[in-house]
GROMACS .gro file of C-alpha atoms in nm:
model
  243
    1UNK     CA    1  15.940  16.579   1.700
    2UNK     CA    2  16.153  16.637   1.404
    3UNK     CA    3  16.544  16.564   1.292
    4UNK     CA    4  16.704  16.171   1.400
    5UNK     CA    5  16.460  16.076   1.669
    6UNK     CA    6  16.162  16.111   1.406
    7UNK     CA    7  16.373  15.878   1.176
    8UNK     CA    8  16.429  15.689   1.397
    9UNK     CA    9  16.069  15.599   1.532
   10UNK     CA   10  15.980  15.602   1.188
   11UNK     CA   11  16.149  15.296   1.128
   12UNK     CA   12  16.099  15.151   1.439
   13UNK     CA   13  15.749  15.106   1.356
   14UNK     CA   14  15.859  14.863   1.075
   15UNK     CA   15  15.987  14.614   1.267
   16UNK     CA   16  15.727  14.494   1.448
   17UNK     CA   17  15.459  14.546   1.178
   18UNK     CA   18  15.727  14.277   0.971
   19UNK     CA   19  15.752  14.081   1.249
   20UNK     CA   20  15.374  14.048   1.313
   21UNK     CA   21  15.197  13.778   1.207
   22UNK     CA   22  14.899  14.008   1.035
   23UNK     CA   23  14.807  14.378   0.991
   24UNK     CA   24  14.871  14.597   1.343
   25UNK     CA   25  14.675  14.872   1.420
   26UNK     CA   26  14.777  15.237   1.503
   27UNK     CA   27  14.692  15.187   1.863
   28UNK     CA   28  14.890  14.849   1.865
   29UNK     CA   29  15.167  15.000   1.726
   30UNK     CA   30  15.194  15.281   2.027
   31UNK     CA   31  15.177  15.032   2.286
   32UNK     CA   32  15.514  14.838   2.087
   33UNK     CA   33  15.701  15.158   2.020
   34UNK     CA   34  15.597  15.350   2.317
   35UNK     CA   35  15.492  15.653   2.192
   36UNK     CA   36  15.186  15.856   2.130
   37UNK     CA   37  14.908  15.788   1.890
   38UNK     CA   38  14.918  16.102   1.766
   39UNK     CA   39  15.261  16.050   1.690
   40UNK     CA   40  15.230  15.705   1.544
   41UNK     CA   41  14.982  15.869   1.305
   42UNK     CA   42  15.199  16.142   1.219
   43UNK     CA   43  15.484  15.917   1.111
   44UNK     CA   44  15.264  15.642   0.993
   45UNK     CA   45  15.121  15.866   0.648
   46UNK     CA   46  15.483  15.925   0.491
   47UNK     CA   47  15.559  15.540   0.538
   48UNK     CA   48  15.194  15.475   0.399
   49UNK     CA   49  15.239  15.709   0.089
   50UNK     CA   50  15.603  15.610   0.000
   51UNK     CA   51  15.462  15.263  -0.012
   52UNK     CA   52  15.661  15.138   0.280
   53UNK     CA   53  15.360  15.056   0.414
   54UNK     CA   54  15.003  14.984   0.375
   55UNK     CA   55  14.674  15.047   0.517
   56UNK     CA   56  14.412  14.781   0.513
   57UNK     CA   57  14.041  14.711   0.729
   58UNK     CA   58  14.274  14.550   0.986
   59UNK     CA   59  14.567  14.756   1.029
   60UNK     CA   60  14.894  14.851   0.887
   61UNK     CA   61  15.141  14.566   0.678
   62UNK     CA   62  15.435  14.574   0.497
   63UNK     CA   63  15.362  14.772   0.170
   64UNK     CA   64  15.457  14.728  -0.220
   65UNK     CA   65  15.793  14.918  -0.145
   66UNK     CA   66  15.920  14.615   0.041
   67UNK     CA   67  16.017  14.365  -0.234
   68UNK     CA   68  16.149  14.593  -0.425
   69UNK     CA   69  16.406  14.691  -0.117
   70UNK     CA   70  16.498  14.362  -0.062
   71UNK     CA   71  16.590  14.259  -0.457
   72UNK     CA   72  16.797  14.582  -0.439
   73UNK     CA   73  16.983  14.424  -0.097
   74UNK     CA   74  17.012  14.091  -0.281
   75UNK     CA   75  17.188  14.260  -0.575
   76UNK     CA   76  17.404  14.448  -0.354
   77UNK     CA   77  17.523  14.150  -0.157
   78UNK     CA   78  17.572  13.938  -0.489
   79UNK     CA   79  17.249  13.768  -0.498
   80UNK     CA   80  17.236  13.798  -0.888
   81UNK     CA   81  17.081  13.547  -1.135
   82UNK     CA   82  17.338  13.295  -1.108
   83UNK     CA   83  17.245  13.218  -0.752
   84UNK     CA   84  16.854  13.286  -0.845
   85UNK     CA   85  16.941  12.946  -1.082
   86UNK     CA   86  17.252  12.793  -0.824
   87UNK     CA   87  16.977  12.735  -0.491
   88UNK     CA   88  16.682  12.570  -0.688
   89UNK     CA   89  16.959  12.339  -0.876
   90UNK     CA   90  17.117  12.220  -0.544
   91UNK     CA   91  16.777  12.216  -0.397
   92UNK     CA   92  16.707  11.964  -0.699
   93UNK     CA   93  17.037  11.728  -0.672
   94UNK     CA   94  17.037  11.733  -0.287
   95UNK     CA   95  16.668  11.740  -0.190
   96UNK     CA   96  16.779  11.952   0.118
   97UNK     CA   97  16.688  12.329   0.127
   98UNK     CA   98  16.966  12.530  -0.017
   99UNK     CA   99  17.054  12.880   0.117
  100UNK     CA  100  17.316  13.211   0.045
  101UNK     CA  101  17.471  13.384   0.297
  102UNK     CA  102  17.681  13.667   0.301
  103UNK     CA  103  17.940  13.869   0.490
  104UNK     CA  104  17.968  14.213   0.508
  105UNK     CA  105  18.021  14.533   0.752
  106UNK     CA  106  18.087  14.287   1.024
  107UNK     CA  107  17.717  14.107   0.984
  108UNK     CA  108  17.598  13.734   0.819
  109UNK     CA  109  17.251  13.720   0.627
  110UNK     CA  110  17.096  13.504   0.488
  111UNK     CA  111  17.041  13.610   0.158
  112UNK     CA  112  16.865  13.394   0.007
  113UNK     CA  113  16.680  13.045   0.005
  114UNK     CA  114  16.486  12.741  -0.120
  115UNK     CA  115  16.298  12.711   0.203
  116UNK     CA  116  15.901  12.822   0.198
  117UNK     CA  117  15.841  13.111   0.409
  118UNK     CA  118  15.540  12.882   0.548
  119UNK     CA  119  15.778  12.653   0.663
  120UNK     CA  120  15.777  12.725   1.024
  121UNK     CA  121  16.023  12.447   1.154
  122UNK     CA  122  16.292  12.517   0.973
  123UNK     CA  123  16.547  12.715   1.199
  124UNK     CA  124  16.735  12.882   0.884
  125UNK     CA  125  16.539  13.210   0.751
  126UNK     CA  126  16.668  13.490   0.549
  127UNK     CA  127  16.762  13.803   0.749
  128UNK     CA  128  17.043  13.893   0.987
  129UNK     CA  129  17.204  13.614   1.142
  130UNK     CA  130  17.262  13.626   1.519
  131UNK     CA  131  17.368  13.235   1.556
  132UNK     CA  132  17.689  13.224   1.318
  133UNK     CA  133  17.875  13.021   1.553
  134UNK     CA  134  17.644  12.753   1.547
  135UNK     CA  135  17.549  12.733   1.193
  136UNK     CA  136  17.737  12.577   0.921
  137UNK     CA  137  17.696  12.896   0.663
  138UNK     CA  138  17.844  13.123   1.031
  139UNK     CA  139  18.133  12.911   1.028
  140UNK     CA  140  18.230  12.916   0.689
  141UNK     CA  141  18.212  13.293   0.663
  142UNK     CA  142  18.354  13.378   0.989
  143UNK     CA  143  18.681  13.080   0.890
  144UNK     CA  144  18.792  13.318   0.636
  145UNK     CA  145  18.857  13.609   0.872
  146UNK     CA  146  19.170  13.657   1.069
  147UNK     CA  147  19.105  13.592   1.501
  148UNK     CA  148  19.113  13.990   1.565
  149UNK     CA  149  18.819  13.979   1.365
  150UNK     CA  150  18.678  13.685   1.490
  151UNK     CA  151  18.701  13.816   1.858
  152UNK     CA  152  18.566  14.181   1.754
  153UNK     CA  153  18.257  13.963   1.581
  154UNK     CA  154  18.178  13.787   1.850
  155UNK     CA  155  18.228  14.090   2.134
  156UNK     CA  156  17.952  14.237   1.937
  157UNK     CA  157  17.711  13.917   1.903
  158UNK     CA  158  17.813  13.684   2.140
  159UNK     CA  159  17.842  13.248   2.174
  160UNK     CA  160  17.458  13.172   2.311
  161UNK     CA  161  17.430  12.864   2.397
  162UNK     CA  162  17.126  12.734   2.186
  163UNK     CA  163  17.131  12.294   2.225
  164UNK     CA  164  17.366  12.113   2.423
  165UNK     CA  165  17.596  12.104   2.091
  166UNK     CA  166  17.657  12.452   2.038
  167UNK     CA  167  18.027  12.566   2.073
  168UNK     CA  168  18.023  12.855   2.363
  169UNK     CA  169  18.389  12.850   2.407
  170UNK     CA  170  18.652  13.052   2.196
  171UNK     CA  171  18.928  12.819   2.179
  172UNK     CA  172  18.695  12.518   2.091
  173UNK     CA  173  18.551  12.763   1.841
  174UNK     CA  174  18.907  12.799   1.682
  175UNK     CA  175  18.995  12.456   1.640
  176UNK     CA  176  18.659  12.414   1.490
  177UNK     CA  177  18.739  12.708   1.205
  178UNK     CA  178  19.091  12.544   1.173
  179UNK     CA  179  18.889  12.222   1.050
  180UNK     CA  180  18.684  12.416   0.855
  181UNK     CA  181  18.960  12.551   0.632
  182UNK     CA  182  19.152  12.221   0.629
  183UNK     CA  183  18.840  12.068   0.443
  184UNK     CA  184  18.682  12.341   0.299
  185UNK     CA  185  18.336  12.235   0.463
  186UNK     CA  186  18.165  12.296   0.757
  187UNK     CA  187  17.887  12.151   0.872
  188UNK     CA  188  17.653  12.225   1.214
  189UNK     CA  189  17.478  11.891   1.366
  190UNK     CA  190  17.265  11.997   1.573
  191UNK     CA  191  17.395  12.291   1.727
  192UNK     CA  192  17.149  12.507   1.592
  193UNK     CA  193  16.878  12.336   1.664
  194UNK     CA  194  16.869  11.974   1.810
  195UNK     CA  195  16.661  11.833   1.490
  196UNK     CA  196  16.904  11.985   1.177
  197UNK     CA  197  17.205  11.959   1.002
  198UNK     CA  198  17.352  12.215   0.806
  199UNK     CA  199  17.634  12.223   0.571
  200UNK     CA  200  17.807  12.525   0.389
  201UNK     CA  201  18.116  12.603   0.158
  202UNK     CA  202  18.253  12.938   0.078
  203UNK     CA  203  18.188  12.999  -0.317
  204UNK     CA  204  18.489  12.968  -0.557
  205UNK     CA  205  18.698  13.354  -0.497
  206UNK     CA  206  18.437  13.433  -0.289
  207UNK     CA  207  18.501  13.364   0.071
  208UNK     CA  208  18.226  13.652   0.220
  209UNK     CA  209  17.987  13.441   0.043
  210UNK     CA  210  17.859  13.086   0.130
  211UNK     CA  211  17.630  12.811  -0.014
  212UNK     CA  212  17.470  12.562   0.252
  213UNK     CA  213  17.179  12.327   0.283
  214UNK     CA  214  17.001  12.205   0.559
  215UNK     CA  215  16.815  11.871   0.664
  216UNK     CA  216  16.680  11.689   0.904
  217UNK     CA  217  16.960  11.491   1.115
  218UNK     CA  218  16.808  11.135   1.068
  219UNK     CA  219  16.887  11.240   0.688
  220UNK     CA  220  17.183  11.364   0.698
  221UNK     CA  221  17.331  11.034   0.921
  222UNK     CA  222  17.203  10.855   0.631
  223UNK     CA  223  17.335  11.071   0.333
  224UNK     CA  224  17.641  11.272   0.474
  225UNK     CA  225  17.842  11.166   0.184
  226UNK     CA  226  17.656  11.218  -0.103
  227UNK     CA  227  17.512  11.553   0.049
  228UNK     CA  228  17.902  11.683   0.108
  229UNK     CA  229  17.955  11.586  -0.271
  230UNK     CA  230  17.678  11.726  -0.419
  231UNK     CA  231  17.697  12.048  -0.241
  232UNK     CA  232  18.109  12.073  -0.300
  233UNK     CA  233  18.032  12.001  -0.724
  234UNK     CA  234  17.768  12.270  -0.693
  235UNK     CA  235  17.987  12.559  -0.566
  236UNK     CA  236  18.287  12.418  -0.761
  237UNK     CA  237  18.085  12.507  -1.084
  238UNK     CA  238  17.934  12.822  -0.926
  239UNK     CA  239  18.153  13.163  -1.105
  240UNK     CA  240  18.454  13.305  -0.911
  241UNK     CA  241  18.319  13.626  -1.060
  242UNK     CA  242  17.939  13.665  -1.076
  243UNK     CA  243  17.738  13.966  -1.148
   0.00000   0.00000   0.00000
């Protein structure tokens, strides 16, 4: 096996060792990828040397490689130190979890958050977002692009239905965008998932980038105002041109 398919099932044996919950062994990683174990060794020792991976008494995990890739995609996407010092702040004024989110290439990440990675409950995590019509950081990315782009997003991600709140429907999804840009806020309540609110603004010049927060609904019923102008002051003070 040599050329694209070895690249490919190369990195195909990353995923599910990041999505695992501890170290998986060779022979649990043949059974996920489908292939041989012969061949999951073969690939397995240039992921394991480059760092990409490591090998432990239990199995294979993600390796010292890793953080270093992901402060490189943060930097790319505009993740520099003035939103390293922007999330804790609003996560300080607001006492909700404070997140970035980006645009680009026709995907939304999450970037960046406040929100422990041992926090299990909490519906927003960094990585590609599939659920940007539901969320309030989705809709304030996806409001700054034109319909035809809106329509190509969506053919290639689709409206799943996640609570009884989510918007499935393109029209309804429109007018909702519309609001967004009259305001210059969106905010998701429960369409995500039935037990959070979240709330999002495009940063000043920036409109492929997006500050939110998220809380629990029973909080956010009770502090909708002084969460919208906390949030709002926050990006208004945030630089149209960061580095």
């Amino acid at each position: 096996m040599s050329g694209p398919q070895s690249v490919d099932r190369a990195l195909a044996l990353l995923d599910p060792v990041a999505d695992a919950a501890g170290p998986l062994s060779a022979k649990a990683l043949a059974r996920r990828v489908g292939c041989s174990l012969s061949t999951v060794y073969h690939l397995l020792g240039p992921l394991t040397a480059r760092g990409y991976l490591i090998r432990g008494p239990q199995g294979y995990a993600p390796g010292p490689r890793v953080p270093f890739l992901h402060r490189s995609f943060q930097r790319h996407l505009g993740a520099g130190t003035a939103v390293a010092a922007l999330l804790p702040h609003v996560r300080r004024t607001t006492g909700a979890e404070a997140y970035f989110t980006a645009y680009r290439g026709g995907r939304i990440t999450v970037i960046d958050t406040t929100a422990p990675l041992t926090d299990s409950q909490n519906p927003f995590v960094p990585g590609l977002e599939t659920r940007a019509h539901a969320t309030a950081h989705g809709k304030a990315l996806l409001a700054s692009l034109s319909r035809a782009e809106r329509r190509r997003y969506f053919a290639g991600h689709g409206m799943a239905r996640l609570t009884e709140r989510t918007i499935t429907d393109e029209e309804r999804f429109e007018a909702e965008v519309a609001s967004v840009r009259q305001r210059g806020l969106a905010v998701s309540v429960g369409e995500t998932d039935p037990a959070y609110t979240c709330l999002a603004v495009s940063l000043p010049g920036r409109t492929d980038h997006a500050l939110s927060v998220s809380l629990p609904l029973a909080d956010f019923r009770r502090r909708q105002g002084e969460i919208t102008s906390l949030l709002t002051l926050a990006a208004a003070a945030f630089p149209a041109a960061s580095e």
